[in-house]
mmCIF file with all atom_site columns, C-alpha atoms in Angstrom:
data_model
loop_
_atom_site.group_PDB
_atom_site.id
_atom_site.type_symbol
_atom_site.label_atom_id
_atom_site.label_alt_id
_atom_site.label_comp_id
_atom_site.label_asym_id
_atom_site.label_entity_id
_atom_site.label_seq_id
_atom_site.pdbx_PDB_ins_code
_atom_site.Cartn_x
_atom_site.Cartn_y
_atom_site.Cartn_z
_atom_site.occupancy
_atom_site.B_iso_or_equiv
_atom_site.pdbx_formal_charge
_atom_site.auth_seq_id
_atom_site.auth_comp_id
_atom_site.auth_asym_id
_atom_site.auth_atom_id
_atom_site.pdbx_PDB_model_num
ATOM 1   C CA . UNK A 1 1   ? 109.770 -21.403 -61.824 1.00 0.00 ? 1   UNK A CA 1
ATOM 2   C CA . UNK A 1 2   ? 111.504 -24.675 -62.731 1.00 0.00 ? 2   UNK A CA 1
ATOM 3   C CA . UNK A 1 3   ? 114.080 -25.193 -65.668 1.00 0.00 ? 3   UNK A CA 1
ATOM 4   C CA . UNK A 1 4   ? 111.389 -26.129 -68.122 1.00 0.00 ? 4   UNK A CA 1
ATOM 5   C CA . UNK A 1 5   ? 109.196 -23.179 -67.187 1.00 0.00 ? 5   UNK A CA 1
ATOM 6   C CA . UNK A 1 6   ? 106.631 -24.999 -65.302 1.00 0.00 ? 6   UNK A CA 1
ATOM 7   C CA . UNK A 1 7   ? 105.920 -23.556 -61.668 1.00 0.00 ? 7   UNK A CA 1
ATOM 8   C CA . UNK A 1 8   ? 107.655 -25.053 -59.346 1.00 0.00 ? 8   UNK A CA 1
ATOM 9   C CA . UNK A 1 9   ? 105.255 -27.468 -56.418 1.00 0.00 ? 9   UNK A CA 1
ATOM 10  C CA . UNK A 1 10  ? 104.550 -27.120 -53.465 1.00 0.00 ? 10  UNK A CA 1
ATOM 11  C CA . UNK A 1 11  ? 103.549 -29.168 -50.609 1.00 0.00 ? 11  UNK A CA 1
ATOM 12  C CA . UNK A 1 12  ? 99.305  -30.013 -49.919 1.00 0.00 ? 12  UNK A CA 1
ATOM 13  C CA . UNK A 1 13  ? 98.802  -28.213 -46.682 1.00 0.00 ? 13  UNK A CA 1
ATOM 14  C CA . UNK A 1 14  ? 97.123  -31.010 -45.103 1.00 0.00 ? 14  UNK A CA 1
ATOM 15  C CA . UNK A 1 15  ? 97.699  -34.943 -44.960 1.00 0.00 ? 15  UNK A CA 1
ATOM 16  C CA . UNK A 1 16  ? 95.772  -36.570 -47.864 1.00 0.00 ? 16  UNK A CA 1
ATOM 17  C CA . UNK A 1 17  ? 94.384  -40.394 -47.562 1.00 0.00 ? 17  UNK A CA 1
ATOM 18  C CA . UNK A 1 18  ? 91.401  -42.227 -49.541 1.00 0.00 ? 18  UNK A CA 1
ATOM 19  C CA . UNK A 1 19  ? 89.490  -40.009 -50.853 1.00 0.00 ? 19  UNK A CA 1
ATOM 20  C CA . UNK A 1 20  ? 89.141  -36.715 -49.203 1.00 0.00 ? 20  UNK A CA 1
ATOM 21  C CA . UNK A 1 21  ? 86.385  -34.115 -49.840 1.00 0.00 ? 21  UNK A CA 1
ATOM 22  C CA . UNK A 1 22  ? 87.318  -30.431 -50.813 1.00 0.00 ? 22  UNK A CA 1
ATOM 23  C CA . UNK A 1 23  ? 85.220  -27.384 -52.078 1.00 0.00 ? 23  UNK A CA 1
ATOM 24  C CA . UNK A 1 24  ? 87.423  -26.124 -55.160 1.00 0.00 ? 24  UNK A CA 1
ATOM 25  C CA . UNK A 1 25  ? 87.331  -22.833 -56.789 1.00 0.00 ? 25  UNK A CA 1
ATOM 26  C CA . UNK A 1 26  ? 87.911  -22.363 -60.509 1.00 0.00 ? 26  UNK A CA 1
ATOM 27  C CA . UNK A 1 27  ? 88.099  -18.810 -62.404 1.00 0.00 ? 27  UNK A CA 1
ATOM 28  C CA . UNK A 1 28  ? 85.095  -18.662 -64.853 1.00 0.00 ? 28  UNK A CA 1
ATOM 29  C CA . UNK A 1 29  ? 84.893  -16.780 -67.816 1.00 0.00 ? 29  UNK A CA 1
ATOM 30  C CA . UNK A 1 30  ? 82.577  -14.336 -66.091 1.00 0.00 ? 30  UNK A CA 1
ATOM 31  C CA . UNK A 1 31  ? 85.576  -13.278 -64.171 1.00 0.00 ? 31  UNK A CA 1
ATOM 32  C CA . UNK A 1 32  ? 84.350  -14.736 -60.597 1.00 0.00 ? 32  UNK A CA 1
ATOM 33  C CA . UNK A 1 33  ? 84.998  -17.910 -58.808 1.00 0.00 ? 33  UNK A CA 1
ATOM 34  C CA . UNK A 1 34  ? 82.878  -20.648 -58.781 1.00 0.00 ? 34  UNK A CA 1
ATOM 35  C CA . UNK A 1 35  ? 82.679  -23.091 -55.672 1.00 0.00 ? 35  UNK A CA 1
ATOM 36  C CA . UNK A 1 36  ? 82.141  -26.913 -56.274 1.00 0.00 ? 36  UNK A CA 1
ATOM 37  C CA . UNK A 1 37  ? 83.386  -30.065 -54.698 1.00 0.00 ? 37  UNK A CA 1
ATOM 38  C CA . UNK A 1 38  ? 85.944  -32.088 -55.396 1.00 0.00 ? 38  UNK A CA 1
ATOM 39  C CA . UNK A 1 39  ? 87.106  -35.572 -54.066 1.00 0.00 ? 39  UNK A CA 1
ATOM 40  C CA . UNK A 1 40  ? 90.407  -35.897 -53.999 1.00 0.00 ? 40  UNK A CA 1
ATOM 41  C CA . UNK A 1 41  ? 91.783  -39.457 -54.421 1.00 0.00 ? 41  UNK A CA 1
ATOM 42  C CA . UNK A 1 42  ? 95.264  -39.700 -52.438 1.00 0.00 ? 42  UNK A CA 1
ATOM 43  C CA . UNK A 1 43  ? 98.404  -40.630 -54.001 1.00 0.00 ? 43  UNK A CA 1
ATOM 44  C CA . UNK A 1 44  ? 101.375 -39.424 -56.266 1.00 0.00 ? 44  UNK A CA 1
ATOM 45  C CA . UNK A 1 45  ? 99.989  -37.531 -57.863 1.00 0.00 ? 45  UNK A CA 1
ATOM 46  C CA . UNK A 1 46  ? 96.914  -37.012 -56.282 1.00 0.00 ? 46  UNK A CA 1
ATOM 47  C CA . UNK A 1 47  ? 94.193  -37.412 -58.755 1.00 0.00 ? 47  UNK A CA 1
ATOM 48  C CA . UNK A 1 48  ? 90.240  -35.560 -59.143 1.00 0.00 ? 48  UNK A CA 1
ATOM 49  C CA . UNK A 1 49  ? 87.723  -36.630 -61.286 1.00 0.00 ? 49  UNK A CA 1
ATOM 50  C CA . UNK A 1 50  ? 84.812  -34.495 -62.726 1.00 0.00 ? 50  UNK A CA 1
ATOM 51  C CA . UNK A 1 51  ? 81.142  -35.762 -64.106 1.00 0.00 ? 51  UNK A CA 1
ATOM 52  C CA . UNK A 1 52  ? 79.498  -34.118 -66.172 1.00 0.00 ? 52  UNK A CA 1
ATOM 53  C CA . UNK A 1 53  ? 80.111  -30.832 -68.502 1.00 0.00 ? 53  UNK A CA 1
ATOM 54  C CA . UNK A 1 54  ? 80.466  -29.118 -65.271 1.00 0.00 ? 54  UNK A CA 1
ATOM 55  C CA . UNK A 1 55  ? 81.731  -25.255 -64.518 1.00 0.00 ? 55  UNK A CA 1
ATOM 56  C CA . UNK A 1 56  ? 84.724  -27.089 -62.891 1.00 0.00 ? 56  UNK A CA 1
ATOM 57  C CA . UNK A 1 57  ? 85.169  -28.952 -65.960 1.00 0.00 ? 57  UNK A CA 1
ATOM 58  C CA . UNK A 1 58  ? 85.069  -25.962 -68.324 1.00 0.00 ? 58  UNK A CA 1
ATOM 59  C CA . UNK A 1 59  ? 86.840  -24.001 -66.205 1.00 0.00 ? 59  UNK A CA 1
ATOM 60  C CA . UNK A 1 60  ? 89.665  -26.618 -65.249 1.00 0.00 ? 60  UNK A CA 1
ATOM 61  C CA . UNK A 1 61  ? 89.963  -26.864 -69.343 1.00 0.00 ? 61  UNK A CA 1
ATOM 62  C CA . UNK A 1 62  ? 89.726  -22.949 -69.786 1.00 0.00 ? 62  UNK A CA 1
ATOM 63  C CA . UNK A 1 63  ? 92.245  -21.941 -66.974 1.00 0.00 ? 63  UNK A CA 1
ATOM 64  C CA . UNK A 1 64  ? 94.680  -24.758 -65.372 1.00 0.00 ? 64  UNK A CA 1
ATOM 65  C CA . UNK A 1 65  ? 94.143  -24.924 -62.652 1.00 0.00 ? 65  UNK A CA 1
ATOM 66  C CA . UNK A 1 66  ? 92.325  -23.821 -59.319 1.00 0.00 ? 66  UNK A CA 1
ATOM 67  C CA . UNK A 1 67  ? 91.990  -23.529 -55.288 1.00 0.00 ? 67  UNK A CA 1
ATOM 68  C CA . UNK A 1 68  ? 91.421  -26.497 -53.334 1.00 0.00 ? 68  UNK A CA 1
ATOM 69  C CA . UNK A 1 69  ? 90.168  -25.825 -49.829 1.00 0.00 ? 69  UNK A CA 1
ATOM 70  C CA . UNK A 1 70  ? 89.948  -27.813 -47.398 1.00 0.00 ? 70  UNK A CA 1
ATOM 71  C CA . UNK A 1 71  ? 86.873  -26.618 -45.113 1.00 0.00 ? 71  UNK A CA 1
ATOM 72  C CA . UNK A 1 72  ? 84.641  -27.628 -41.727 1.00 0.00 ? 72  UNK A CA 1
ATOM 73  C CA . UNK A 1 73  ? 81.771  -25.580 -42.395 1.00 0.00 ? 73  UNK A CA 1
ATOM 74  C CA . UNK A 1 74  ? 78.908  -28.483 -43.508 1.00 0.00 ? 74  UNK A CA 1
ATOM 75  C CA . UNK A 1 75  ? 76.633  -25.506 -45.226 1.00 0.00 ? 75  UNK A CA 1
ATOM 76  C CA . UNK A 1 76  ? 79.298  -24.508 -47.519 1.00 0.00 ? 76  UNK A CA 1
ATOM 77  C CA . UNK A 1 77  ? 79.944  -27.675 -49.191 1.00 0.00 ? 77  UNK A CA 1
ATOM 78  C CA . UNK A 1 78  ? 76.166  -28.082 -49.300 1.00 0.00 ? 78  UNK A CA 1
ATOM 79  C CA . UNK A 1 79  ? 75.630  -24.906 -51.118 1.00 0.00 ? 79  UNK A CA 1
ATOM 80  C CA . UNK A 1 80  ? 78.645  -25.699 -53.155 1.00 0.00 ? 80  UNK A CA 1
ATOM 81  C CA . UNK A 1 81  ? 77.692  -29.472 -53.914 1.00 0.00 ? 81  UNK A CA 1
ATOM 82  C CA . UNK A 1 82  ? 73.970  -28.662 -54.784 1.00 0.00 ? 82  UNK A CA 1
ATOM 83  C CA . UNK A 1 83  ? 73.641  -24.834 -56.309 1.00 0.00 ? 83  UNK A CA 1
ATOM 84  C CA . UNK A 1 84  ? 76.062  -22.390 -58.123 1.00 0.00 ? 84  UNK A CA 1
ATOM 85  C CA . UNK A 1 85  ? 78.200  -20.234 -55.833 1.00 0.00 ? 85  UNK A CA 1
ATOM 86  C CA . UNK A 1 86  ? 80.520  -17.400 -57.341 1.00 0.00 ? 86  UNK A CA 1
ATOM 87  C CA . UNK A 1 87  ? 82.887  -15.493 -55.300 1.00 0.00 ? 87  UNK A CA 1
ATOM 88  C CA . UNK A 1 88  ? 85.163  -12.686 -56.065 1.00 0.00 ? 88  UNK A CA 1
ATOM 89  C CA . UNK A 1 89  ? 88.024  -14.295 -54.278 1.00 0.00 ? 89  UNK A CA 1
ATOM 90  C CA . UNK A 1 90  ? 89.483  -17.217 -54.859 1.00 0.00 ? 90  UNK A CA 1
ATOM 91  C CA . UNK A 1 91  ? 90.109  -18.614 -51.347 1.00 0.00 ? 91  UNK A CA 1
ATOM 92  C CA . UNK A 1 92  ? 86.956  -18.884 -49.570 1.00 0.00 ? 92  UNK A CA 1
ATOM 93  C CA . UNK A 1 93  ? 86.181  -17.301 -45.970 1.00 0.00 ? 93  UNK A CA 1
ATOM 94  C CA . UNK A 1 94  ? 85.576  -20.843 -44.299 1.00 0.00 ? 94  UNK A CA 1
ATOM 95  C CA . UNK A 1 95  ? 88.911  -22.254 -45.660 1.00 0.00 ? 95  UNK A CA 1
ATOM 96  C CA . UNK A 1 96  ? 90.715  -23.959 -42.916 1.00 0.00 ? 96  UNK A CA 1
ATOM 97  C CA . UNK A 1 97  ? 93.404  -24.540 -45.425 1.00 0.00 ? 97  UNK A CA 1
ATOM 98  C CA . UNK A 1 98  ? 94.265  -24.759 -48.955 1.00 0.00 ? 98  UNK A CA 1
ATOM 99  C CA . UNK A 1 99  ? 96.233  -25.183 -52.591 1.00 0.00 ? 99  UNK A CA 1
ATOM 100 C CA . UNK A 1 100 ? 96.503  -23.397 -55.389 1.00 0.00 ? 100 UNK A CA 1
ATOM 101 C CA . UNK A 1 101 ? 96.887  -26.371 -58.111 1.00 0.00 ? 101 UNK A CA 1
ATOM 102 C CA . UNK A 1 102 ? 97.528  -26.540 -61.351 1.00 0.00 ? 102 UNK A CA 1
ATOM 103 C CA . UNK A 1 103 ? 95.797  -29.429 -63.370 1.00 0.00 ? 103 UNK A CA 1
ATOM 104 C CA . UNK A 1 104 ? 96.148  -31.604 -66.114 1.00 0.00 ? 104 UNK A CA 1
ATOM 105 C CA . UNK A 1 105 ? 93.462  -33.943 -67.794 1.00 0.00 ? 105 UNK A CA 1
ATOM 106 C CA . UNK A 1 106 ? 94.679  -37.491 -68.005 1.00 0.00 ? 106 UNK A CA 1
ATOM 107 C CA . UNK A 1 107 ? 91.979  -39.493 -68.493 1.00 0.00 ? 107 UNK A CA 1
ATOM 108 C CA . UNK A 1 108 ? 88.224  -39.929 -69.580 1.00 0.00 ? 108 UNK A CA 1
ATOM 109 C CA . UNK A 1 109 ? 85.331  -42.105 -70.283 1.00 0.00 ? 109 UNK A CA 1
ATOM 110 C CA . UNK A 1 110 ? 81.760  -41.913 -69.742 1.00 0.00 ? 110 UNK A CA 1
ATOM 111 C CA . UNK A 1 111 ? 79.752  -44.293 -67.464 1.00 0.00 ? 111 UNK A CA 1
ATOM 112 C CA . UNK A 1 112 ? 75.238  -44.626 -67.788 1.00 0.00 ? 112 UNK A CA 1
ATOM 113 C CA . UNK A 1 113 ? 75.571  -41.826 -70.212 1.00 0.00 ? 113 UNK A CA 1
ATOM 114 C CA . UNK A 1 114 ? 78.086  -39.163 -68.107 1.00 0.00 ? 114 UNK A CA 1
ATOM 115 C CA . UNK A 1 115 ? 81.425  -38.349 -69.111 1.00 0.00 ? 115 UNK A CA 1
ATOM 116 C CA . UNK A 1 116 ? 83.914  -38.083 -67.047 1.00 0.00 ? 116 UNK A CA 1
ATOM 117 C CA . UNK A 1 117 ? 87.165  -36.577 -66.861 1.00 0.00 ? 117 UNK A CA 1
ATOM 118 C CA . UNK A 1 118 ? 90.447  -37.481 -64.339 1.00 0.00 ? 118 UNK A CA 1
ATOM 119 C CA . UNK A 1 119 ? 92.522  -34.604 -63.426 1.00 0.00 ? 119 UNK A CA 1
ATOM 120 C CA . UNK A 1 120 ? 96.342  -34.816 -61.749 1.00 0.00 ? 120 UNK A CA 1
ATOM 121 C CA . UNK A 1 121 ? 96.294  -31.893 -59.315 1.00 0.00 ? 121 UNK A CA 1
ATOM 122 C CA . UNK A 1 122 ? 99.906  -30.770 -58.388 1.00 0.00 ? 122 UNK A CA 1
ATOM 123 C CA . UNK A 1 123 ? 99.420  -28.094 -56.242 1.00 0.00 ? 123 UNK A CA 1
ATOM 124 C CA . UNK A 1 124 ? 102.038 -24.542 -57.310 1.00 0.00 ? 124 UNK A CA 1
ATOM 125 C CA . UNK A 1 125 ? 101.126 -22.998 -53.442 1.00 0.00 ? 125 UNK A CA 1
ATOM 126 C CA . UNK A 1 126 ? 99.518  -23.725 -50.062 1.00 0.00 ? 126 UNK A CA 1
ATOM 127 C CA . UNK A 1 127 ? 97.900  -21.993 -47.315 1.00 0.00 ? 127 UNK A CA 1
ATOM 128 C CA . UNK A 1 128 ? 96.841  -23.016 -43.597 1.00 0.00 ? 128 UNK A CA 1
ATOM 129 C CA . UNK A 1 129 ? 94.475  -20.191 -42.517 1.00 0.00 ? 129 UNK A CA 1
ATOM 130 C CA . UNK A 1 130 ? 93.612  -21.531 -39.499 1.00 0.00 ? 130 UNK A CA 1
ATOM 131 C CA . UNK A 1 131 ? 94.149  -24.758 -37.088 1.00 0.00 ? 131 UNK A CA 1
ATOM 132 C CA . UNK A 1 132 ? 91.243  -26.839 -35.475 1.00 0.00 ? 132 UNK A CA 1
ATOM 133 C CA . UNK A 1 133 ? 91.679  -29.939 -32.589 1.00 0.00 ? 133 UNK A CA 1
ATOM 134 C CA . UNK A 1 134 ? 89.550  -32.380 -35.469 1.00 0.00 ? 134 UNK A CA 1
ATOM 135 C CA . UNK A 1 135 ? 86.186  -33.754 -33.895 1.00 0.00 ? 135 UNK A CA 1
ATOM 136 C CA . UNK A 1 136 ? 84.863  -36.716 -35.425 1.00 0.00 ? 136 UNK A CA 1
ATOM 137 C CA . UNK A 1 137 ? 80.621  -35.757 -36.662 1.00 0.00 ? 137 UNK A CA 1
ATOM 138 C CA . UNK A 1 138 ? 78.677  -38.052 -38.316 1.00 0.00 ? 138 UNK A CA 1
ATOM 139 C CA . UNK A 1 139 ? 76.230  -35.069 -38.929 1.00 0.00 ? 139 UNK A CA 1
ATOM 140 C CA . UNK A 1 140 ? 78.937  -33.750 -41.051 1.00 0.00 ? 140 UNK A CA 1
ATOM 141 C CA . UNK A 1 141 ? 79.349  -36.989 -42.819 1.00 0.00 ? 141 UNK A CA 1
ATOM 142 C CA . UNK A 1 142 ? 75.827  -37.733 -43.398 1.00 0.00 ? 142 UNK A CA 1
ATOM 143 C CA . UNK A 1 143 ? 75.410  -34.329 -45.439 1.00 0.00 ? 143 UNK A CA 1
ATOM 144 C CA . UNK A 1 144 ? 77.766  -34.855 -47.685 1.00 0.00 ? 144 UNK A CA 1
ATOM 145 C CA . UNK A 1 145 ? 76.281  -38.664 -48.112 1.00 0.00 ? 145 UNK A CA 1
ATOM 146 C CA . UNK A 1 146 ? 72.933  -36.774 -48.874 1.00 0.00 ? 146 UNK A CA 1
ATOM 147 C CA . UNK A 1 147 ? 74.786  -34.165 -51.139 1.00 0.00 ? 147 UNK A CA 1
ATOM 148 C CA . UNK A 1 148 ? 76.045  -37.336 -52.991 1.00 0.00 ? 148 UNK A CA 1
ATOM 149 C CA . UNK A 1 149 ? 72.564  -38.849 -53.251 1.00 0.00 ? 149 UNK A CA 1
ATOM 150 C CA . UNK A 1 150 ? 70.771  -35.760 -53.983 1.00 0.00 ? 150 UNK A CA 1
ATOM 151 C CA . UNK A 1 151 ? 73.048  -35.299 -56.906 1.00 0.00 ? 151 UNK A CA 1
ATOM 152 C CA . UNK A 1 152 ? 71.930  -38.528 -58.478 1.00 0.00 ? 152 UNK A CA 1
ATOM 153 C CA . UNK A 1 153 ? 68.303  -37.831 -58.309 1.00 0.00 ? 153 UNK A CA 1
ATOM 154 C CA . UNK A 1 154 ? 66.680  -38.193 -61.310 1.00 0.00 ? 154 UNK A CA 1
ATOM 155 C CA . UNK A 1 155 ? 70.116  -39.579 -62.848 1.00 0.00 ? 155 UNK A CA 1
ATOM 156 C CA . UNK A 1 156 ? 68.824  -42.527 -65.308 1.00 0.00 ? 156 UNK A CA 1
ATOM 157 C CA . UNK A 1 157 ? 71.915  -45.318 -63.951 1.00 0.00 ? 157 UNK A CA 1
ATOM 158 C CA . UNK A 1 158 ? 70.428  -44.448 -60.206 1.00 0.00 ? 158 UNK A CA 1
ATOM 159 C CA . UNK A 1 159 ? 67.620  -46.013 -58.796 1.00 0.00 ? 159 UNK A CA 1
ATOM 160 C CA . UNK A 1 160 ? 65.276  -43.278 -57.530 1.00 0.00 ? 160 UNK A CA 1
ATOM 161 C CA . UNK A 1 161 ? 63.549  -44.982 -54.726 1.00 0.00 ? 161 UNK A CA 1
ATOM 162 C CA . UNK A 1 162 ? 66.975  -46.367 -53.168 1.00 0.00 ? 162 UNK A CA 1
ATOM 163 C CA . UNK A 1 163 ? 68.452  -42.662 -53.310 1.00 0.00 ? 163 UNK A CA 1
ATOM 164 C CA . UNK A 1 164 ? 65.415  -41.086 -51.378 1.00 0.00 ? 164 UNK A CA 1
ATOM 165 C CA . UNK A 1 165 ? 65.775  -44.436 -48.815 1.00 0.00 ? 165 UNK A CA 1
ATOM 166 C CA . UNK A 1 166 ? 69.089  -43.278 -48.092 1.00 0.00 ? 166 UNK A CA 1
ATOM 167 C CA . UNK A 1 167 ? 68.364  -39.373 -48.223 1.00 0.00 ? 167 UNK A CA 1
ATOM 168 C CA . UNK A 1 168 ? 65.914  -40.203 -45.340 1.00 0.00 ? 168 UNK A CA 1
ATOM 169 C CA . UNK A 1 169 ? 68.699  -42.199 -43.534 1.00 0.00 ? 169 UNK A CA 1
ATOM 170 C CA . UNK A 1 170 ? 71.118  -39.517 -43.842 1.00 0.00 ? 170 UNK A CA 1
ATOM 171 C CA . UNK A 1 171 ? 68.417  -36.988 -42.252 1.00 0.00 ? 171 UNK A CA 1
ATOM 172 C CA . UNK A 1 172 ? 67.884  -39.566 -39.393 1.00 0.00 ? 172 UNK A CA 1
ATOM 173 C CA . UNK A 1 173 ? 71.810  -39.532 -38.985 1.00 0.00 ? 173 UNK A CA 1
ATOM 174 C CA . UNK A 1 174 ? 71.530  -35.697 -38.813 1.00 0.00 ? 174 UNK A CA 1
ATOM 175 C CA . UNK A 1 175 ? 68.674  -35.332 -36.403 1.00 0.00 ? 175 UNK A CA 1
ATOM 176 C CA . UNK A 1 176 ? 70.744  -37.678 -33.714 1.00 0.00 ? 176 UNK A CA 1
ATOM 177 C CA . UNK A 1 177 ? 74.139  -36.976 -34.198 1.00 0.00 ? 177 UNK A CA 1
ATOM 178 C CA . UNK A 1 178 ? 74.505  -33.436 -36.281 1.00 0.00 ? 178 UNK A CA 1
ATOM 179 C CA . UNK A 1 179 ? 74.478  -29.770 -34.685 1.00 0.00 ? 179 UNK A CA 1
ATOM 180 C CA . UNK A 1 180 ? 72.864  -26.562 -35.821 1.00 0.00 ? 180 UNK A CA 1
ATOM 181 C CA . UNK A 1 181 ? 74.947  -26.353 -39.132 1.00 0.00 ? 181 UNK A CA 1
ATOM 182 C CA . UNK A 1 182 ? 74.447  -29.866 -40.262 1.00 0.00 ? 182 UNK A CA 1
ATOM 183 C CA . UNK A 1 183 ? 71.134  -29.091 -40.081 1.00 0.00 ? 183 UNK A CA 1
ATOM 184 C CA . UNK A 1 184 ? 70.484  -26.072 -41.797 1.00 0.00 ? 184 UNK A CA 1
ATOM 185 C CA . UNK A 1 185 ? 72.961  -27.809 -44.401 1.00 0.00 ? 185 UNK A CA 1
ATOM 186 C CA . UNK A 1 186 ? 70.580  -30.634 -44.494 1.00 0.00 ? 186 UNK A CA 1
ATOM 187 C CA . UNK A 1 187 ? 67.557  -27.646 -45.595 1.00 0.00 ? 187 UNK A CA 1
ATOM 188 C CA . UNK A 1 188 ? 69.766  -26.660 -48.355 1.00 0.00 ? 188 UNK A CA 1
ATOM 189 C CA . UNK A 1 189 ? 70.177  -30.099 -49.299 1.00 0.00 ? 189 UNK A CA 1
ATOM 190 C CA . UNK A 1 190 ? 66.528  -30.250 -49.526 1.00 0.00 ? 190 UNK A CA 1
ATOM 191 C CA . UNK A 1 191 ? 65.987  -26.801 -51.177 1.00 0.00 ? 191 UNK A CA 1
ATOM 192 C CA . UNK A 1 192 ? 68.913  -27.262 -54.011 1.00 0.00 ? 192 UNK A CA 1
ATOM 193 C CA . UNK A 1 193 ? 67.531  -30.469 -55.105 1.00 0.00 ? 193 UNK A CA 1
ATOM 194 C CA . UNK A 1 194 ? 64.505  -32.431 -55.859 1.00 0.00 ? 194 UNK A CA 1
ATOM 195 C CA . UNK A 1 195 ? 64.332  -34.439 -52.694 1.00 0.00 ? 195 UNK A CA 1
#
């Protein structure tokens, strides 16, 4: 603990640039964790924003804070992007890395009828569970493109036929470049939304 009380920070366990994509956990009042993603927009602080009157919202407002992990697994952050996922634990089994962070709402707006909320994540504790040589997959990238556009479906500020254009893009990106995970990702893409 600081002098004022406040837990002291820690380090992000990982280098942080644009905006990187995380699966965060956040204590609900049910007493289990609840898996979402997160962007995380580099800088100091580093800065979230949530859309919507989300679980991570709530539960951001209800407890303080929350696990950022940082993970490789494409089928997690589908199920987490596109369904509700609870966990007992806090750190999740296909964390390569992560922070426990404390939060604090800054800002907030609302844009085509959402509000929005921006968070300052200062993270109190870090973990590296395990350390991968990086490979560069566009299958990866392309499902969490199509989690993005799958989200937006049937979102009045979005236009419909443009999002299921690019869904079918991101599934052509998947059947050249992606493996076995990014695929099955892609089906739960397709089964958590109305694509």
């Amino acid at each position: 603990m600081s002098d004022e009380g406040k837990p002291t920070a820690a380090a992000w366990p990982v280098t942080l640039s644009g905006v990187t994509e995380s699966v965060v956990t956040t204590l609900g009042p049910n007493g289990l964790w609840n898996a979402a993603p997160l962007g995380l927009h580099a800088g100091d602080p580093v800065t979230a924003r949530t859309w919507g009157n989300t679980r991570t919202r709530r539960n951001f407002h209800r407890q303080g804070e929350g696990y950022v992990q940082f993970v490789d697994d494409p089928v997690v952050f589908a199920d987490a992007a596109l369904s509700i996922v609870e966990f007992e634990e806090p750190i999740l089994e296909s964390a390569c890395a992560w922070a426990r962070v404390v939060v604090e709402q800054v800002d907030a707006g609302s844009e085509g009828g959402t509000d929005w909320e921006v968070w300052v994540l200062r993270p109190l504790e870090s973990g590296i569970e395990r350390e991968t040589v990086p490979t560069i997959d566009r299958g990866f990238g392309a499902v969490v493109e199509a989690t993005v556009a799958a989200s937006r479906l049937g979102v009045a500020d979005y236009d419909e036929a443009e999002l299921r254009d690019r869904l079918v893009y991101f599934e052509s990106v998947v059947d050249r470049a992606g493996g076995p995970r990014e695929r099955e990702a892609l089906e739960r893409v397709r089964d958590h939304s109305s694509w």
